[in-house]
Amino acid sequence: MRFSNTLLLLILCFLVITWTVRSVPPQPPVQCDQTGCTVSNTYGVWPDRTNCKAAKVAYPTTEEELIKAVAYASEHNLKVKTVTRFSGTIPKLACPSGSDAMLISTSKYNSAIEIEPGQLTVTADSGVSLRELIDKVEEAAFSLATSPYWEGVSIRGLVSTGSHGSSWSGRGGSVHDHVVGINLVVPATSSEGYAKVVSIEEGRDDEYHWVF
């Protein structure tokens, strides 16, 4: 009887431990102090084993704030790199070439997801995660034509790095094959406020073909 009670206790403890295991997301990729900012990736180390430095980071939440961030960098002649919520990249794509550069994070630029059922299109902020986009599209009884396997990647990240799924039907297997329009915030002249929005759509703008 003593052996049976002990065995039962061990089984109960095992079940409790199993049910309380939780996954923990990676730490934010950008850490700043009084000396500047350090950029890491999901894997915790860059291939060349050197640190990635920047002078400052901006966290825009709206298109207006994003325009202001780009305008500031343009006015002060700063190099800019964008970084996503988890920086899930092995190459140093998020690393600026100098420590005096500026980072723009899309981790908080993730509030807008608009579905057009009649057009079979969805428009999302660049910081929206793939999981958030899939959930929103499914609520409207639709699904994405293709997507990569990791759902934590942001829309900006998967489009700009050529992420792809396993489907080759329709327009193609890469996510950017299915993009029909994009708004880009680009540097501008001082008379234009140092930054402006360029809207590019398939079938309307010649620039579409060199963007995608």
PDB file of C-alpha atoms in Angstrom:
ATOM      1  CA  MET A   1       0.000   0.000   0.000  1.00  0.00           C
ATOM      2  CA  ARG A   2       2.842   2.390   0.784  1.00  0.00           C
ATOM      3  CA  PHE A   3       4.343   1.736  -2.653  1.00  0.00           C
ATOM      4  CA  SER A   4       1.001   2.416  -4.353  1.00  0.00           C
ATOM      5  CA  ASN A   5       0.543   5.732  -2.553  1.00  0.00           C
ATOM      6  CA  THR A   6       4.041   6.802  -3.518  1.00  0.00           C
ATOM      7  CA  LEU A   7       3.444   5.898  -7.151  1.00  0.00           C
ATOM      8  CA  LEU A   8       0.165   7.817  -7.188  1.00  0.00           C
ATOM      9  CA  LEU A   9       1.869  10.890  -5.718  1.00  0.00           C
ATOM     10  CA  LEU A  10       4.592  10.766  -8.379  1.00  0.00           C
ATOM     11  CA  ILE A  11       2.015  10.530 -11.161  1.00  0.00           C
ATOM     12  CA  LEU A  12       0.053  13.485  -9.789  1.00  0.00           C
ATOM     13  CA  CYS A  13       3.216  15.577  -9.511  1.00  0.00           C
ATOM     14  CA  PHE A  14       4.151  14.715 -13.077  1.00  0.00           C
ATOM     15  CA  LEU A  15       0.729  15.763 -14.341  1.00  0.00           C
ATOM     16  CA  VAL A  16       0.883  19.069 -12.470  1.00  0.00           C
ATOM     17  CA  ILE A  17       4.316  19.861 -13.902  1.00  0.00           C
ATOM     18  CA  THR A  18       3.204  18.944 -17.414  1.00  0.00           C
ATOM     19  CA  TRP A  19       0.137  21.184 -17.330  1.00  0.00           C
ATOM     20  CA  THR A  20       2.021  24.224 -15.986  1.00  0.00           C
ATOM     21  CA  VAL A  21       4.741  24.334 -18.655  1.00  0.00           C
ATOM     22  CA  ARG A  22       4.529  27.595 -20.627  1.00  0.00           C
ATOM     23  CA  SER A  23       6.402  28.868 -23.638  1.00  0.00           C
ATOM     24  CA  VAL A  24       8.317  32.118 -23.245  1.00  0.00           C
ATOM     25  CA  PRO A  25       8.781  34.509 -26.194  1.00  0.00           C
ATOM     26  CA  PRO A  26      12.267  35.846 -26.936  1.00  0.00           C
ATOM     27  CA  GLN A  27      13.486  39.028 -25.301  1.00  0.00           C
ATOM     28  CA  PRO A  28      13.045  42.262 -27.303  1.00  0.00           C
ATOM     29  CA  PRO A  29      15.875  42.401 -29.872  1.00  0.00           C
ATOM     30  CA  VAL A  30      16.795  46.018 -29.080  1.00  0.00           C
ATOM     31  CA  GLN A  31      18.274  46.902 -25.685  1.00  0.00           C
ATOM     32  CA  CYS A  32      19.298  50.504 -24.995  1.00  0.00           C
ATOM     33  CA  ASP A  33      21.221  52.316 -22.270  1.00  0.00           C
ATOM     34  CA  GLN A  34      22.980  55.664 -21.923  1.00  0.00           C
ATOM     35  CA  THR A  35      25.666  54.611 -24.413  1.00  0.00           C
ATOM     36  CA  GLY A  36      23.317  53.576 -27.220  1.00  0.00           C
ATOM     37  CA  CYS A  37      21.441  50.494 -28.403  1.00  0.00           C
ATOM     38  CA  THR A  38      22.432  46.893 -29.062  1.00  0.00           C
ATOM     39  CA  VAL A  39      20.529  44.782 -31.584  1.00  0.00           C
ATOM     40  CA  SER A  40      20.328  40.996 -31.312  1.00  0.00           C
ATOM     41  CA  ASN A  41      18.342  38.326 -33.125  1.00  0.00           C
ATOM     42  CA  THR A  42      16.116  35.448 -32.046  1.00  0.00           C
ATOM     43  CA  TYR A  43      19.114  33.112 -31.887  1.00  0.00           C
ATOM     44  CA  GLY A  44      21.073  35.337 -29.518  1.00  0.00           C
ATOM     45  CA  VAL A  45      24.203  35.657 -31.651  1.00  0.00           C
ATOM     46  CA  TRP A  46      25.145  36.933 -35.105  1.00  0.00           C
ATOM     47  CA  PRO A  47      27.124  34.743 -37.528  1.00  0.00           C
ATOM     48  CA  ASP A  48      30.263  36.892 -37.188  1.00  0.00           C
ATOM     49  CA  ARG A  49      29.958  36.912 -33.363  1.00  0.00           C
ATOM     50  CA  THR A  50      30.170  40.728 -33.229  1.00  0.00           C
ATOM     51  CA  ASN A  51      27.704  43.107 -31.608  1.00  0.00           C
ATOM     52  CA  CYS A  52      25.313  45.214 -33.632  1.00  0.00           C
ATOM     53  CA  LYS A  53      25.102  48.833 -32.450  1.00  0.00           C
ATOM     54  CA  ALA A  54      22.876  51.839 -33.145  1.00  0.00           C
ATOM     55  CA  ALA A  55      22.529  55.295 -31.636  1.00  0.00           C
ATOM     56  CA  LYS A  56      18.777  55.273 -31.019  1.00  0.00           C
ATOM     57  CA  VAL A  57      15.520  53.492 -31.798  1.00  0.00           C
ATOM     58  CA  ALA A  58      12.006  54.696 -32.614  1.00  0.00           C
ATOM     59  CA  TYR A  59       8.812  52.731 -31.950  1.00  0.00           C
ATOM     60  CA  PRO A  60       6.091  54.220 -34.185  1.00  0.00           C
ATOM     61  CA  THR A  61       2.509  53.061 -33.619  1.00  0.00           C
ATOM     62  CA  THR A  62       0.867  54.878 -36.538  1.00  0.00           C
ATOM     63  CA  GLU A  63       1.771  55.903 -40.067  1.00  0.00           C
ATOM     64  CA  GLU A  64       2.085  59.509 -38.880  1.00  0.00           C
ATOM     65  CA  GLU A  65       4.650  58.516 -36.249  1.00  0.00           C
ATOM     66  CA  LEU A  66       6.506  56.433 -38.817  1.00  0.00           C
ATOM     67  CA  ILE A  67       6.685  59.445 -41.135  1.00  0.00           C
ATOM     68  CA  LYS A  68       8.098  61.546 -38.285  1.00  0.00           C
ATOM     69  CA  ALA A  69      10.763  58.922 -37.553  1.00  0.00           C
ATOM     70  CA  VAL A  70      11.873  58.752 -41.186  1.00  0.00           C
ATOM     71  CA  ALA A  71      11.788  62.557 -41.447  1.00  0.00           C
ATOM     72  CA  TYR A  72      14.026  62.885 -38.379  1.00  0.00           C
ATOM     73  CA  ALA A  73      16.567  60.479 -39.848  1.00  0.00           C
ATOM     74  CA  SER A  74      16.411  62.180 -43.235  1.00  0.00           C
ATOM     75  CA  GLU A  75      16.831  65.659 -41.790  1.00  0.00           C
ATOM     76  CA  HIS A  76      19.806  64.607 -39.662  1.00  0.00           C
ATOM     77  CA  ASN A  77      21.371  62.488 -42.427  1.00  0.00           C
ATOM     78  CA  LEU A  78      21.201  59.273 -40.395  1.00  0.00           C
ATOM     79  CA  LYS A  79      21.358  55.783 -41.812  1.00  0.00           C
ATOM     80  CA  VAL A  80      18.273  53.735 -40.925  1.00  0.00           C
ATOM     81  CA  LYS A  81      17.514  50.056 -40.447  1.00  0.00           C
ATOM     82  CA  THR A  82      14.176  48.547 -39.504  1.00  0.00           C
ATOM     83  CA  VAL A  83      13.881  45.811 -36.915  1.00  0.00           C
ATOM     84  CA  THR A  84      10.914  43.550 -36.205  1.00  0.00           C
ATOM     85  CA  ARG A  85       9.378  42.321 -32.959  1.00  0.00           C
ATOM     86  CA  PHE A  86      11.654  39.264 -32.622  1.00  0.00           C
ATOM     87  CA  SER A  87      14.330  39.956 -35.262  1.00  0.00           C
ATOM     88  CA  GLY A  88      14.103  36.406 -36.566  1.00  0.00           C
ATOM     89  CA  THR A  89      16.988  36.723 -39.001  1.00  0.00           C
ATOM     90  CA  ILE A  90      20.297  34.895 -39.202  1.00  0.00           C
ATOM     91  CA  PRO A  91      22.073  37.367 -41.560  1.00  0.00           C
ATOM     92  CA  LYS A  92      22.614  40.831 -40.089  1.00  0.00           C
ATOM     93  CA  LEU A  93      19.742  42.366 -42.056  1.00  0.00           C
ATOM     94  CA  ALA A  94      18.687  44.520 -39.096  1.00  0.00           C
ATOM     95  CA  CYS A  95      22.188  45.850 -38.412  1.00  0.00           C
ATOM     96  CA  PRO A  96      23.136  49.356 -39.552  1.00  0.00           C
ATOM     97  CA  SER A  97      26.601  49.898 -40.976  1.00  0.00           C
ATOM     98  CA  GLY A  98      27.610  52.321 -38.219  1.00  0.00           C
ATOM     99  CA  SER A  99      26.920  52.833 -34.535  1.00  0.00           C
ATOM    100  CA  ASP A 100      25.612  56.360 -35.177  1.00  0.00           C
ATOM    101  CA  ALA A 101      22.641  55.031 -37.183  1.00  0.00           C
ATOM    102  CA  MET A 102      18.976  54.901 -36.205  1.00  0.00           C
ATOM    103  CA  LEU A 103      16.654  51.917 -35.832  1.00  0.00           C
ATOM    104  CA  ILE A 104      12.925  51.936 -36.531  1.00  0.00           C
ATOM    105  CA  SER A 105      11.095  49.068 -34.847  1.00  0.00           C
ATOM    106  CA  THR A 106       7.776  47.789 -36.208  1.00  0.00           C
ATOM    107  CA  SER A 107       6.946  45.909 -32.999  1.00  0.00           C
ATOM    108  CA  LYS A 108       4.254  48.434 -32.018  1.00  0.00           C
ATOM    109  CA  TYR A 109       3.112  49.291 -35.536  1.00  0.00           C
ATOM    110  CA  ASN A 110       0.578  46.472 -35.541  1.00  0.00           C
ATOM    111  CA  SER A 111      -2.948  47.769 -34.917  1.00  0.00           C
ATOM    112  CA  ALA A 112      -4.583  47.912 -38.361  1.00  0.00           C
ATOM    113  CA  ILE A 113      -5.964  44.884 -40.222  1.00  0.00           C
ATOM    114  CA  GLU A 114      -8.633  45.701 -42.806  1.00  0.00           C
ATOM    115  CA  ILE A 115     -10.379  43.054 -44.910  1.00  0.00           C
ATOM    116  CA  GLU A 116     -12.111  43.786 -48.231  1.00  0.00           C
ATOM    117  CA  PRO A 117     -14.330  40.719 -48.865  1.00  0.00           C
ATOM    118  CA  GLY A 118     -15.400  41.889 -52.309  1.00  0.00           C
ATOM    119  CA  GLN A 119     -11.788  42.324 -53.445  1.00  0.00           C
ATOM    120  CA  LEU A 120     -10.508  39.251 -51.579  1.00  0.00           C
ATOM    121  CA  THR A 121      -7.738  41.407 -50.104  1.00  0.00           C
ATOM    122  CA  VAL A 122      -6.480  42.250 -46.630  1.00  0.00           C
ATOM    123  CA  THR A 123      -4.448  45.332 -45.665  1.00  0.00           C
ATOM    124  CA  ALA A 124      -2.276  45.239 -42.541  1.00  0.00           C
ATOM    125  CA  ASP A 125       0.307  47.344 -40.724  1.00  0.00           C
ATOM    126  CA  SER A 126       3.833  46.077 -41.302  1.00  0.00           C
ATOM    127  CA  GLY A 127       4.280  45.056 -37.665  1.00  0.00           C
ATOM    128  CA  VAL A 128       1.257  42.737 -37.579  1.00  0.00           C
ATOM    129  CA  SER A 129       2.337  39.151 -36.939  1.00  0.00           C
ATOM    130  CA  LEU A 130       1.397  36.334 -39.280  1.00  0.00           C
ATOM    131  CA  ARG A 131      -0.600  34.671 -36.491  1.00  0.00           C
ATOM    132  CA  GLU A 132      -2.619  37.848 -35.898  1.00  0.00           C
ATOM    133  CA  LEU A 133      -3.290  38.171 -39.618  1.00  0.00           C
ATOM    134  CA  ILE A 134      -4.370  34.535 -39.981  1.00  0.00           C
ATOM    135  CA  ASP A 135      -6.748  34.831 -37.012  1.00  0.00           C
ATOM    136  CA  LYS A 136      -8.342  38.009 -38.372  1.00  0.00           C
ATOM    137  CA  VAL A 137      -8.759  36.574 -41.867  1.00  0.00           C
ATOM    138  CA  GLU A 138     -10.282  33.384 -40.464  1.00  0.00           C
ATOM    139  CA  GLU A 139     -12.850  35.431 -38.530  1.00  0.00           C
ATOM    140  CA  ALA A 140     -14.113  36.647 -41.915  1.00  0.00           C
ATOM    141  CA  ALA A 141     -14.241  33.042 -43.227  1.00  0.00           C
ATOM    142  CA  PHE A 142     -11.185  33.456 -45.477  1.00  0.00           C
ATOM    143  CA  SER A 143      -7.652  32.092 -45.523  1.00  0.00           C
ATOM    144  CA  LEU A 144      -4.286  33.212 -46.877  1.00  0.00           C
ATOM    145  CA  ALA A 145      -3.136  31.783 -50.195  1.00  0.00           C
ATOM    146  CA  THR A 146       0.337  30.987 -48.841  1.00  0.00           C
ATOM    147  CA  SER A 147       2.449  31.532 -45.729  1.00  0.00           C
ATOM    148  CA  PRO A 148       5.687  30.303 -44.105  1.00  0.00           C
ATOM    149  CA  TYR A 149       5.565  27.776 -41.286  1.00  0.00           C
ATOM    150  CA  TRP A 150       6.610  30.155 -38.453  1.00  0.00           C
ATOM    151  CA  GLU A 151       3.646  32.267 -37.384  1.00  0.00           C
ATOM    152  CA  GLY A 152       5.652  34.725 -35.266  1.00  0.00           C
ATOM    153  CA  VAL A 153       7.131  36.552 -38.262  1.00  0.00           C
ATOM    154  CA  SER A 154       5.817  40.048 -39.036  1.00  0.00           C
ATOM    155  CA  ILE A 155       4.212  41.072 -42.318  1.00  0.00           C
ATOM    156  CA  ARG A 156       7.151  43.359 -43.113  1.00  0.00           C
ATOM    157  CA  GLY A 157       9.622  40.605 -42.363  1.00  0.00           C
ATOM    158  CA  LEU A 158       8.001  37.889 -44.438  1.00  0.00           C
ATOM    159  CA  VAL A 159       7.412  40.146 -47.468  1.00  0.00           C
ATOM    160  CA  SER A 160      10.843  41.816 -47.498  1.00  0.00           C
ATOM    161  CA  THR A 161      12.827  38.584 -47.046  1.00  0.00           C
ATOM    162  CA  GLY A 162      10.974  36.545 -49.675  1.00  0.00           C
ATOM    163  CA  SER A 163       9.358  34.112 -47.222  1.00  0.00           C
ATOM    164  CA  HIS A 164       7.397  31.334 -48.871  1.00  0.00           C
ATOM    165  CA  GLY A 165       5.064  28.448 -48.143  1.00  0.00           C
ATOM    166  CA  SER A 166       4.543  25.065 -49.758  1.00  0.00           C
ATOM    167  CA  SER A 167       1.813  26.091 -52.226  1.00  0.00           C
ATOM    168  CA  TRP A 168       2.594  26.855 -55.861  1.00  0.00           C
ATOM    169  CA  SER A 169      -0.984  27.392 -57.015  1.00  0.00           C
ATOM    170  CA  GLY A 170      -2.222  30.714 -58.345  1.00  0.00           C
ATOM    171  CA  ARG A 171       0.291  33.577 -58.253  1.00  0.00           C
ATOM    172  CA  GLY A 172       3.164  31.632 -56.692  1.00  0.00           C
ATOM    173  CA  GLY A 173       4.565  30.200 -53.480  1.00  0.00           C
ATOM    174  CA  SER A 174       6.195  33.322 -52.006  1.00  0.00           C
ATOM    175  CA  VAL A 175       4.134  35.741 -49.950  1.00  0.00           C
ATOM    176  CA  HIS A 176       5.265  38.765 -51.977  1.00  0.00           C
ATOM    177  CA  ASP A 177       3.826  37.080 -55.097  1.00  0.00           C
ATOM    178  CA  HIS A 178       0.386  37.785 -53.628  1.00  0.00           C
ATOM    179  CA  VAL A 179       0.948  41.430 -52.625  1.00  0.00           C
ATOM    180  CA  VAL A 180      -1.168  43.759 -54.784  1.00  0.00           C
ATOM    181  CA  GLY A 181      -0.289  47.073 -53.141  1.00  0.00           C
ATOM    182  CA  ILE A 182       2.008  48.698 -50.617  1.00  0.00           C
ATOM    183  CA  ASN A 183       2.552  52.053 -48.916  1.00  0.00           C
ATOM    184  CA  LEU A 184       6.199  53.027 -48.470  1.00  0.00           C
ATOM    185  CA  VAL A 185       7.477  55.808 -46.225  1.00  0.00           C
ATOM    186  CA  VAL A 186      10.544  57.227 -47.959  1.00  0.00           C
ATOM    187  CA  PRO A 187      12.933  60.177 -47.427  1.00  0.00           C
ATOM    188  CA  ALA A 188      11.958  63.422 -49.134  1.00  0.00           C
ATOM    189  CA  THR A 189      13.168  66.971 -49.654  1.00  0.00           C
ATOM    190  CA  SER A 190      12.963  69.646 -46.981  1.00  0.00           C
ATOM    191  CA  SER A 191      10.015  71.249 -48.800  1.00  0.00           C
ATOM    192  CA  GLU A 192       8.163  67.928 -48.488  1.00  0.00           C
ATOM    193  CA  GLY A 193       8.898  67.623 -44.769  1.00  0.00           C
ATOM    194  CA  TYR A 194      11.858  65.231 -45.189  1.00  0.00           C
ATOM    195  CA  ALA A 195       9.550  62.192 -45.554  1.00  0.00           C
ATOM    196  CA  LYS A 196       6.531  61.185 -47.600  1.00  0.00           C
ATOM    197  CA  VAL A 197       4.258  58.221 -48.325  1.00  0.00           C
ATOM    198  CA  VAL A 198       4.482  56.529 -51.716  1.00  0.00           C
ATOM    199  CA  SER A 199       1.519  54.305 -52.610  1.00  0.00           C
ATOM    200  CA  ILE A 200       2.218  51.576 -55.169  1.00  0.00           C
ATOM    201  CA  GLU A 201      -0.462  49.302 -56.651  1.00  0.00           C
ATOM    202  CA  GLU A 202      -0.356  46.435 -59.106  1.00  0.00           C
ATOM    203  CA  GLY A 203      -1.608  47.370 -62.569  1.00  0.00           C
ATOM    204  CA  ARG A 204      -1.382  51.096 -61.847  1.00  0.00           C
ATOM    205  CA  ASP A 205       2.233  51.903 -61.057  1.00  0.00           C
ATOM    206  CA  ASP A 206       5.327  50.799 -62.983  1.00  0.00           C
ATOM    207  CA  GLU A 207       7.284  50.830 -59.704  1.00  0.00           C
ATOM    208  CA  TYR A 208       5.334  47.745 -58.603  1.00  0.00           C
ATOM    209  CA  HIS A 209       7.594  45.512 -60.694  1.00  0.00           C
ATOM    210  CA  TRP A 210      10.838  46.716 -59.126  1.00  0.00           C
ATOM    211  CA  VAL A 211       9.405  46.643 -55.610  1.00  0.00           C
ATOM    212  CA  PHE A 212       8.249  43.044 -55.928  1.00  0.00           C
TER     213      PHE A 212
END
